[in-house]
Coordinates of C-alpha atoms and ligand atoms in Angstrom, one line a residue:
M73 CA 93.1 -5.9 -63.3
A74 CA 93.8 -6.7 -59.6
R75 CA 90.8 -6.0 -57.3
K76 CA 91.0 -5.1 -53.7
D77 CA 89.0 -7.2 -51.3
L78 CA 86.7 -5.0 -49.2
H79 CA 86.6 -7.5 -46.4
E80 CA 90.3 -8.0 -45.8
K81 CA 90.3 -4.9 -43.6
P82 CA 87.7 -3.1 -41.5
F83 CA 85.4 -0.9 -43.5
D84 CA 86.8 2.6 -44.1
E85 CA 84.9 5.9 -43.8
T86 CA 84.0 5.9 -47.5
T87 CA 82.6 2.4 -47.5
I88 CA 80.6 3.3 -44.4
A89 CA 79.2 6.4 -46.2
K90 CA 78.2 4.2 -49.1
L91 CA 76.5 1.7 -46.8
E92 CA 74.7 4.5 -45.0
V93 CA 73.3 5.8 -48.3
F94 CA 72.1 2.3 -49.1
E95 CA 70.5 1.8 -45.8
D96 CA 68.9 5.3 -45.7
Y97 CA 67.3 4.4 -49.0
A98 CA 66.0 1.1 -47.6
Q99 CA 64.6 3.0 -44.6
A100 CA 62.6 5.2 -47.0
W101 CA 61.7 2.5 -49.5
I102 CA 60.4 -0.3 -47.1
P103 CA 57.6 1.7 -45.4
T104 CA 56.5 3.3 -48.7
F105 CA 55.7 -0.2 -50.1
V106 CA 54.5 -1.7 -46.9
M107 CA 52.0 1.1 -46.3
S108 CA 50.8 1.7 -49.9
G109 CA 49.2 -1.7 -50.4
I110 CA 50.5 -1.7 -54.1
S111 CA 51.6 -5.3 -53.7
N112 CA 51.4 -8.0 -51.0
T113 CA 55.0 -9.0 -51.8
I114 CA 58.0 -6.8 -52.0
C115 CA 61.6 -7.9 -52.7
I116 CA 65.1 -6.7 -51.8
F117 CA 68.1 -8.0 -53.7
D118 CA 71.7 -7.7 -52.6
F119 CA 73.7 -9.3 -55.4
F120 CA 77.1 -8.6 -53.9
A121 CA 76.3 -9.1 -50.3
G122 CA 79.8 -9.7 -48.7
T123 CA 80.2 -11.3 -45.3
G124 CA 77.5 -9.6 -43.2
Y125 CA 79.9 -7.8 -41.0
D126 CA 83.4 -6.4 -41.4
K127 CA 86.4 -7.4 -39.3
N128 CA 85.3 -5.1 -36.4
S129 CA 81.7 -6.3 -36.5
V130 CA 80.5 -3.2 -38.3
E131 CA 77.4 -4.2 -40.2
G132 CA 77.5 -4.7 -43.9
S133 CA 74.7 -4.2 -46.4
P134 CA 72.7 -7.5 -45.7
I135 CA 72.6 -6.9 -41.9
R136 CA 71.6 -3.3 -42.5
I137 CA 68.8 -4.5 -44.7
L138 CA 67.5 -6.8 -42.0
N139 CA 67.8 -3.9 -39.4
K140 CA 65.6 -1.7 -41.7
I141 CA 63.0 -4.5 -42.0
K142 CA 63.0 -4.8 -38.2
Q143 CA 62.2 -1.1 -37.9
Q144 CA 59.1 -1.6 -39.9
I145 CA 58.1 -5.0 -38.4
G146 CA 54.8 -3.8 -36.8
N147 CA 53.6 -2.4 -40.1
I148 CA 54.7 -5.4 -42.1
F149 CA 52.7 -7.7 -39.9
Q150 CA 49.7 -5.4 -39.7
K151 CA 49.5 -5.0 -43.5
G152 CA 50.3 -8.7 -44.1
I153 CA 53.2 -7.9 -46.5
K154 CA 55.6 -10.6 -47.5
V155 CA 59.2 -9.3 -47.7
K156 CA 61.5 -11.5 -49.8
V157 CA 65.2 -10.9 -49.3
Y158 CA 67.7 -12.3 -51.8
L159 CA 71.3 -12.3 -50.8
N160 CA 74.1 -13.4 -53.1
E161 CA 77.9 -13.7 -52.5
W162 CA 80.4 -15.4 -54.7
E163 CA 84.2 -15.2 -54.8
P164 CA 85.4 -15.8 -58.3
Q165 CA 87.9 -18.6 -58.8
K166 CA 87.7 -19.9 -55.3
K167 CA 86.7 -23.4 -54.4
E168 CA 86.2 -22.6 -50.7
Q169 CA 83.4 -20.0 -50.6
E170 CA 84.4 -18.6 -47.2
K171 CA 82.6 -15.3 -47.6
F172 CA 79.4 -16.9 -48.5
D173 CA 79.7 -19.2 -45.4
L174 CA 80.3 -16.1 -43.2
L175 CA 77.3 -14.3 -44.8
K176 CA 75.0 -17.2 -44.1
T177 CA 76.1 -17.6 -40.5
A178 CA 75.8 -13.9 -39.9
C179 CA 72.3 -13.7 -41.3
L180 CA 71.0 -16.9 -39.7
D181 CA 72.4 -15.8 -36.3
Y182 CA 70.6 -12.4 -36.8
L183 CA 67.4 -14.2 -37.4
K184 CA 67.9 -16.5 -34.4
Q185 CA 68.1 -13.3 -32.3
N186 CA 65.3 -11.6 -34.1
N187 CA 62.5 -14.0 -34.4
D188 CA 60.1 -11.3 -35.6
V189 CA 62.2 -10.6 -38.6
K190 CA 62.5 -14.3 -39.3
R191 CA 58.7 -14.7 -39.3
A192 CA 58.3 -11.6 -41.6
I193 CA 60.7 -12.5 -44.4
E194 CA 61.5 -15.2 -46.8
L195 CA 65.3 -15.3 -47.1
E196 CA 67.1 -16.9 -50.0
F197 CA 70.9 -17.3 -50.2
Y198 CA 72.8 -17.7 -53.4
N199 CA 76.4 -18.5 -54.0
E200 CA 76.6 -17.8 -57.7
D201 CA 78.3 -15.6 -60.2
F202 CA 76.1 -12.6 -60.7
E203 CA 76.2 -13.1 -64.4
D204 CA 74.4 -16.5 -64.0
L205 CA 72.1 -15.4 -61.2
F206 CA 70.7 -12.2 -62.7
P207 CA 68.8 -13.8 -65.6
K208 CA 67.3 -16.4 -63.2
V209 CA 65.9 -13.8 -60.8
L210 CA 65.0 -11.1 -63.3
P211 CA 61.4 -12.4 -63.7
I212 CA 61.0 -11.8 -59.9
I213 CA 62.4 -8.3 -60.2
Q214 CA 60.0 -7.7 -63.1
Q215 CA 57.0 -9.0 -61.2
Y216 CA 57.3 -7.3 -57.8
P217 CA 58.3 -3.9 -56.4
S218 CA 62.0 -4.4 -55.9
L219 CA 64.9 -2.6 -54.3
V220 CA 68.1 -3.8 -55.9
Y221 CA 71.7 -3.3 -54.7
F222 CA 74.7 -3.9 -57.0
D223 CA 77.6 -3.3 -54.6
Q224 CA 80.2 -4.6 -57.0
N225 CA 83.9 -4.2 -57.1
G226 CA 84.9 -2.2 -60.2
I227 CA 82.4 -1.5 -63.0
K228 CA 81.8 -4.7 -64.9
F229 CA 78.1 -5.2 -63.9
L230 CA 77.1 -1.8 -65.0
S231 CA 77.1 -3.3 -68.4
E232 CA 74.3 -2.4 -70.7
K233 CA 72.9 -5.9 -70.7
Y234 CA 71.9 -5.6 -67.1
F235 CA 71.4 -1.9 -66.9
L236 CA 69.0 -1.8 -69.9
E237 CA 67.0 -4.7 -68.4
L238 CA 66.4 -2.7 -65.3
E239 CA 65.3 0.2 -67.4
K240 CA 62.4 -1.9 -68.8
T241 CA 61.1 -2.9 -65.3
K242 CA 58.3 -0.7 -63.9
Q243 CA 58.8 -0.9 -60.1
T244 CA 62.5 -1.3 -59.5
D245 CA 64.7 1.1 -57.6
F246 CA 68.4 0.3 -57.8
L247 CA 71.6 1.5 -56.3
Y248 CA 74.9 0.6 -58.1
F249 CA 78.3 1.1 -56.7
V250 CA 80.9 2.1 -59.4
S251 CA 84.6 2.7 -59.1
A252 CA 84.5 5.7 -61.4
S253 CA 88.2 6.2 -61.2
Y254 CA 88.7 2.9 -63.1
F255 CA 86.9 4.5 -66.0
W256 CA 89.3 7.4 -65.9
R257 CA 92.3 5.1 -66.1
F258 CA 91.1 2.2 -68.2
G259 CA 87.9 3.4 -69.9
E260 CA 89.5 3.2 -73.4
S261 CA 90.7 -0.3 -73.0
K262 CA 89.0 -3.2 -74.7
E263 CA 88.4 -5.0 -71.4
F264 CA 86.3 -2.0 -70.4
K265 CA 84.6 -1.4 -73.6
V266 CA 83.1 -5.0 -73.7
H267 CA 81.3 -4.2 -70.5
L268 CA 80.3 -0.6 -71.1
D269 CA 81.2 1.5 -74.1
I270 CA 81.6 5.1 -72.8
D271 CA 82.8 8.0 -74.8
M272 CA 85.8 8.7 -72.7
A273 CA 86.6 12.0 -74.4
A274 CA 83.2 13.3 -73.2
A275 CA 83.6 11.7 -69.8
K276 CA 87.0 13.4 -69.4
K277 CA 85.9 16.8 -70.6
D278 CA 85.8 18.1 -67.0
P279 CA 88.4 17.7 -64.2
Y280 CA 88.8 14.3 -62.6
R281 CA 86.5 14.9 -59.7
F282 CA 83.5 15.1 -62.0
I283 CA 84.1 11.7 -63.6
H284 CA 81.2 10.0 -61.8
R285 CA 78.8 12.8 -62.8
N286 CA 80.0 12.6 -66.4
I287 CA 79.6 8.8 -66.6
I288 CA 76.0 9.1 -65.5
E289 CA 75.5 11.7 -68.2
Q290 CA 76.7 9.1 -70.7
L291 CA 74.5 6.4 -69.3
R292 CA 71.5 8.7 -69.7
Q293 CA 72.3 8.9 -73.4
K294 CA 72.0 5.2 -73.7
L295 CA 68.5 5.1 -72.4
P296 CA 65.6 4.8 -74.9
S297 CA 64.3 8.3 -75.8
N298 CA 60.9 7.6 -74.1
S299 CA 62.5 6.2 -71.0
K300 CA 61.1 7.3 -67.6
L301 CA 64.2 6.1 -65.8
K302 CA 66.0 8.8 -63.9
L303 CA 69.6 8.4 -62.8
Y304 CA 71.4 10.4 -60.1
P305 CA 75.0 10.3 -58.9
F306 CA 76.4 10.4 -55.4
S307 CA 80.2 10.6 -55.7
L308 CA 82.4 9.3 -52.9
K309 CA 86.0 10.4 -52.6
K310 CA 88.4 7.9 -51.2
G311 CA 91.9 9.2 -51.0
P312 CA 92.8 10.2 -54.5
N313 CA 90.1 8.1 -56.1
I314 CA 86.5 8.9 -57.0
H315 CA 83.9 6.2 -56.6
G316 CA 80.2 6.6 -56.4
I317 CA 76.7 5.5 -56.2
I318 CA 74.3 5.5 -59.2
F319 CA 70.7 5.6 -58.1
G320 CA 68.0 4.7 -60.6
A321 CA 64.2 4.7 -60.5
S322 CA 61.3 5.6 -62.7
H323 CA 58.8 6.8 -60.1
P324 CA 58.9 10.4 -58.9
R325 CA 58.3 9.3 -55.3
A326 CA 61.5 7.3 -55.4
V327 CA 63.4 10.2 -57.0
D328 CA 62.1 12.5 -54.3
K329 CA 63.2 10.2 -51.5
F330 CA 66.7 9.6 -53.0
L331 CA 67.3 13.3 -53.5
S332 CA 66.1 14.2 -50.0
I333 CA 68.6 11.6 -48.6
A334 CA 71.4 12.9 -50.8
W335 CA 70.8 16.6 -49.9
K336 CA 70.6 15.7 -46.2
R337 CA 74.1 14.1 -46.5
N338 CA 75.5 17.1 -48.2
E339 CA 73.6 20.4 -47.9
T340 CA 76.0 22.1 -50.2
N341 CA 75.8 20.0 -53.3
G342 CA 73.5 16.9 -52.6
E343 CA 75.7 14.9 -54.8
A344 CA 79.0 13.9 -53.1
N345 CA 80.7 13.4 -49.8
F346 CA 83.1 16.2 -50.7
D347 CA 82.9 19.8 -52.1
I348 CA 82.6 18.7 -55.7
D349 CA 81.8 22.1 -57.1
E350 CA 84.2 23.9 -54.9
D351 CA 81.3 25.9 -53.5
N352 CA 83.4 26.9 -50.4
K353 CA 85.6 29.0 -52.7
K354 CA 82.6 30.8 -54.2
T355 CA 82.0 32.9 -51.1
Q356 CA 85.0 35.1 -52.2
L357 CA 84.8 37.8 -54.8
T358 CA 87.1 37.3 -57.8
I359 CA 88.4 40.3 -59.8
F360 CA 87.1 39.0 -63.1
E361 CA 83.9 37.2 -62.3
G362 CA 82.6 39.0 -59.1
K363 CA 80.9 36.6 -56.8
R364 CA 80.4 33.1 -58.4
L365 CA 77.1 31.4 -57.6
T366 CA 77.0 28.3 -55.4
K367 CA 75.2 25.2 -56.8
V368 CA 72.0 26.1 -54.8
E369 CA 72.2 29.8 -55.7
D370 CA 72.7 29.0 -59.4
F371 CA 69.7 26.7 -59.3
K372 CA 67.5 29.4 -57.7
D373 CA 68.7 31.8 -60.3
R374 CA 67.7 29.5 -63.1
V375 CA 64.3 28.8 -61.5
R376 CA 63.7 32.6 -61.3
R377 CA 64.6 33.1 -64.9
K378 CA 62.4 30.3 -66.0
I379 CA 59.4 31.6 -64.1
L380 CA 59.9 35.1 -65.4
A381 CA 60.2 33.7 -69.0
N382 CA 56.9 31.8 -68.4
E383 CA 58.6 28.5 -69.0
I384 CA 57.6 27.3 -65.5
R385 CA 54.0 28.3 -64.8
N386 CA 52.9 26.2 -61.8
N387 CA 54.1 23.8 -59.1
F388 CA 53.7 20.8 -61.4
D389 CA 56.2 22.3 -64.0
L390 CA 58.4 23.4 -61.1
L391 CA 58.7 20.1 -59.3
N392 CA 59.6 18.3 -62.5
F393 CA 62.3 20.9 -63.1
V394 CA 63.5 20.3 -59.5
Y395 CA 63.8 16.6 -60.1
D396 CA 65.4 16.9 -63.5
E397 CA 68.1 19.2 -62.0
G398 CA 68.7 16.9 -59.0
H399 CA 67.5 19.3 -56.4
V400 CA 64.9 19.3 -53.6
G401 CA 61.5 21.1 -53.5
N402 CA 62.8 23.3 -50.7
H403 CA 65.3 25.1 -52.9
A404 CA 62.7 26.0 -55.3
S405 CA 60.2 27.1 -52.6
E406 CA 62.8 29.4 -51.1
C407 CA 63.3 31.0 -54.4
L408 CA 59.6 31.5 -55.0
R409 CA 58.9 33.0 -51.6
E410 CA 61.7 35.4 -52.3
M411 CA 60.2 36.3 -55.6
K412 CA 56.8 36.8 -54.0
K413 CA 58.3 39.0 -51.3
N414 CA 60.0 41.1 -54.0
K415 CA 56.7 41.4 -55.9
E416 CA 58.0 39.7 -59.0
I417 CA 55.3 37.0 -58.8
N418 CA 52.2 36.2 -56.9
F419 CA 50.5 32.9 -55.9
D420 CA 47.7 31.9 -53.6
G421 CA 48.5 31.1 -50.0
N422 CA 51.9 31.1 -48.3
S423 CA 53.4 28.1 -49.9
P424 CA 54.3 27.5 -53.6
L425 CA 53.5 23.8 -53.0
V426 CA 56.6 22.4 -54.6
T427 CA 56.3 19.0 -52.8
Y428 CA 55.8 15.4 -54.0
D429 CA 52.6 15.1 -52.0
N430 CA 51.0 18.3 -53.4
V431 CA 51.9 17.5 -57.0
Y432 CA 51.7 13.7 -57.3
K433 CA 49.6 12.6 -54.3
I434 CA 46.8 15.1 -53.9
K435 CA 47.4 16.8 -57.3
K436 CA 46.9 20.3 -56.0
K437 CA 48.0 22.7 -58.7
I438 CA 48.7 26.4 -58.2
E439 CA 49.7 28.9 -60.8
Y440 CA 52.4 31.4 -60.4
K441 CA 51.4 34.9 -61.8
I442 CA 54.1 37.2 -63.0
L443 CA 53.5 40.7 -61.8
Ligands
SAM1330 C1 82.1 -4.4 -52.6 S1 81.9 -6.0 -52.0 C2 80.3 -6.0 -51.3 C3 80.2 -5.5 -49.9 C4 78.9 -5.7 -49.2 N1 77.9 -4.9 -49.7 C5 79.1 -5.4 -47.7 O1 78.4 -4.5 -47.2 O2 79.9 -6.1 -47.1 C6 81.6 -7.0 -53.4 C7 81.4 -8.5 -53.1 O3 81.1 -9.1 -54.4 C8 81.7 -10.4 -54.4 N2 81.8 -10.7 -55.8 C9 82.8 -10.5 -56.7 N3 82.5 -10.9 -57.9 C10 81.3 -11.4 -57.9 C11 80.4 -12.0 -58.9 N4 80.8 -12.1 -60.1 N5 79.2 -12.4 -58.5 C12 78.8 -12.2 -57.2 N6 79.6 -11.7 -56.2 C13 80.8 -11.3 -56.6 C14 83.0 -10.2 -53.7 O4 83.4 -11.4 -53.1 C15 82.7 -9.2 -52.6 O5 82.4 -9.7 -51.4

């Protein structure tokens, strides 16, 4: 299967959107671990790091990581945190590893100009096939809080042998890039099945634009039944093709941060850089269905029903439902305030307290009383 080389041309809009999601997450992740004191060492891995910049000097993932570290430099020094950065780039079947050379030059130049970052980090370069490198560095990922990027071409490294290793780690947040459209076209082929065996009939049950969402659904089914790992999609449309990010993490704080980033990027669906659920069309009345609910309206409707059915009784239940459904606390809060105003329920105070801080940090529980 011929692969396109991302670095032959300047980054396009979709690539930049992907890089922005990556960097937004680094921006949220770094201060969390720097300030928490959970570990004196934190690690960031970029296994498919590219060249550092594109042809127009637009920053690629490794430089964006360094920029995000720089933004936290004061806190990093003050807290005495060691930030280890692992960058890998390898061009299959090439003797001259030009991209790796460019990567090294770009990052070392950056550090020359940013001596503070140079002093704060330990930077390791690798020029290895991911397949060989991953088992070597896995013990580091297992030991320290780690943010891991898999910005691969295609889908190969979403293979269960890597993915299920990540599932076992306790403090890893990862972002995969996947060309979901490859699944649609080649998912049945043997070449694909060796890497990841997906039930393509199930993955194709919905229109093509949902392929990324459906692949994640299938991946969830591969997780052990007691797994705490949560997976979320962010689909990216590029011309006729659908690609996407798969975010994975076990800690609710990580889930909360990723979902906030995703909903900030797209306030309609929090899940794609396009109108994946055709919510724009739902403002019109149809003869047979009346007005169809948008994704957010539908979610609020389900929250309301669950509250009235006593299936959700307090903010702890509610926040977990919010995360399971890939929404943000705000959507649920709006629904509950509306219900209180309509005298369907009552709760103490003005806020239904559906936030990470209330539920997981200060553990302040409030009950919702049905009237
Ligand atoms: C999608 S690009 C990554 C882009 C990068 N994140 C950036 O911002 O520029 C994927 C990179 O992985 C490299 N690559 C391909 N196969 C690889 C392998 N088996 N192991 C490691 N790197 C590989 C490619 O040379 C390419 O530069």
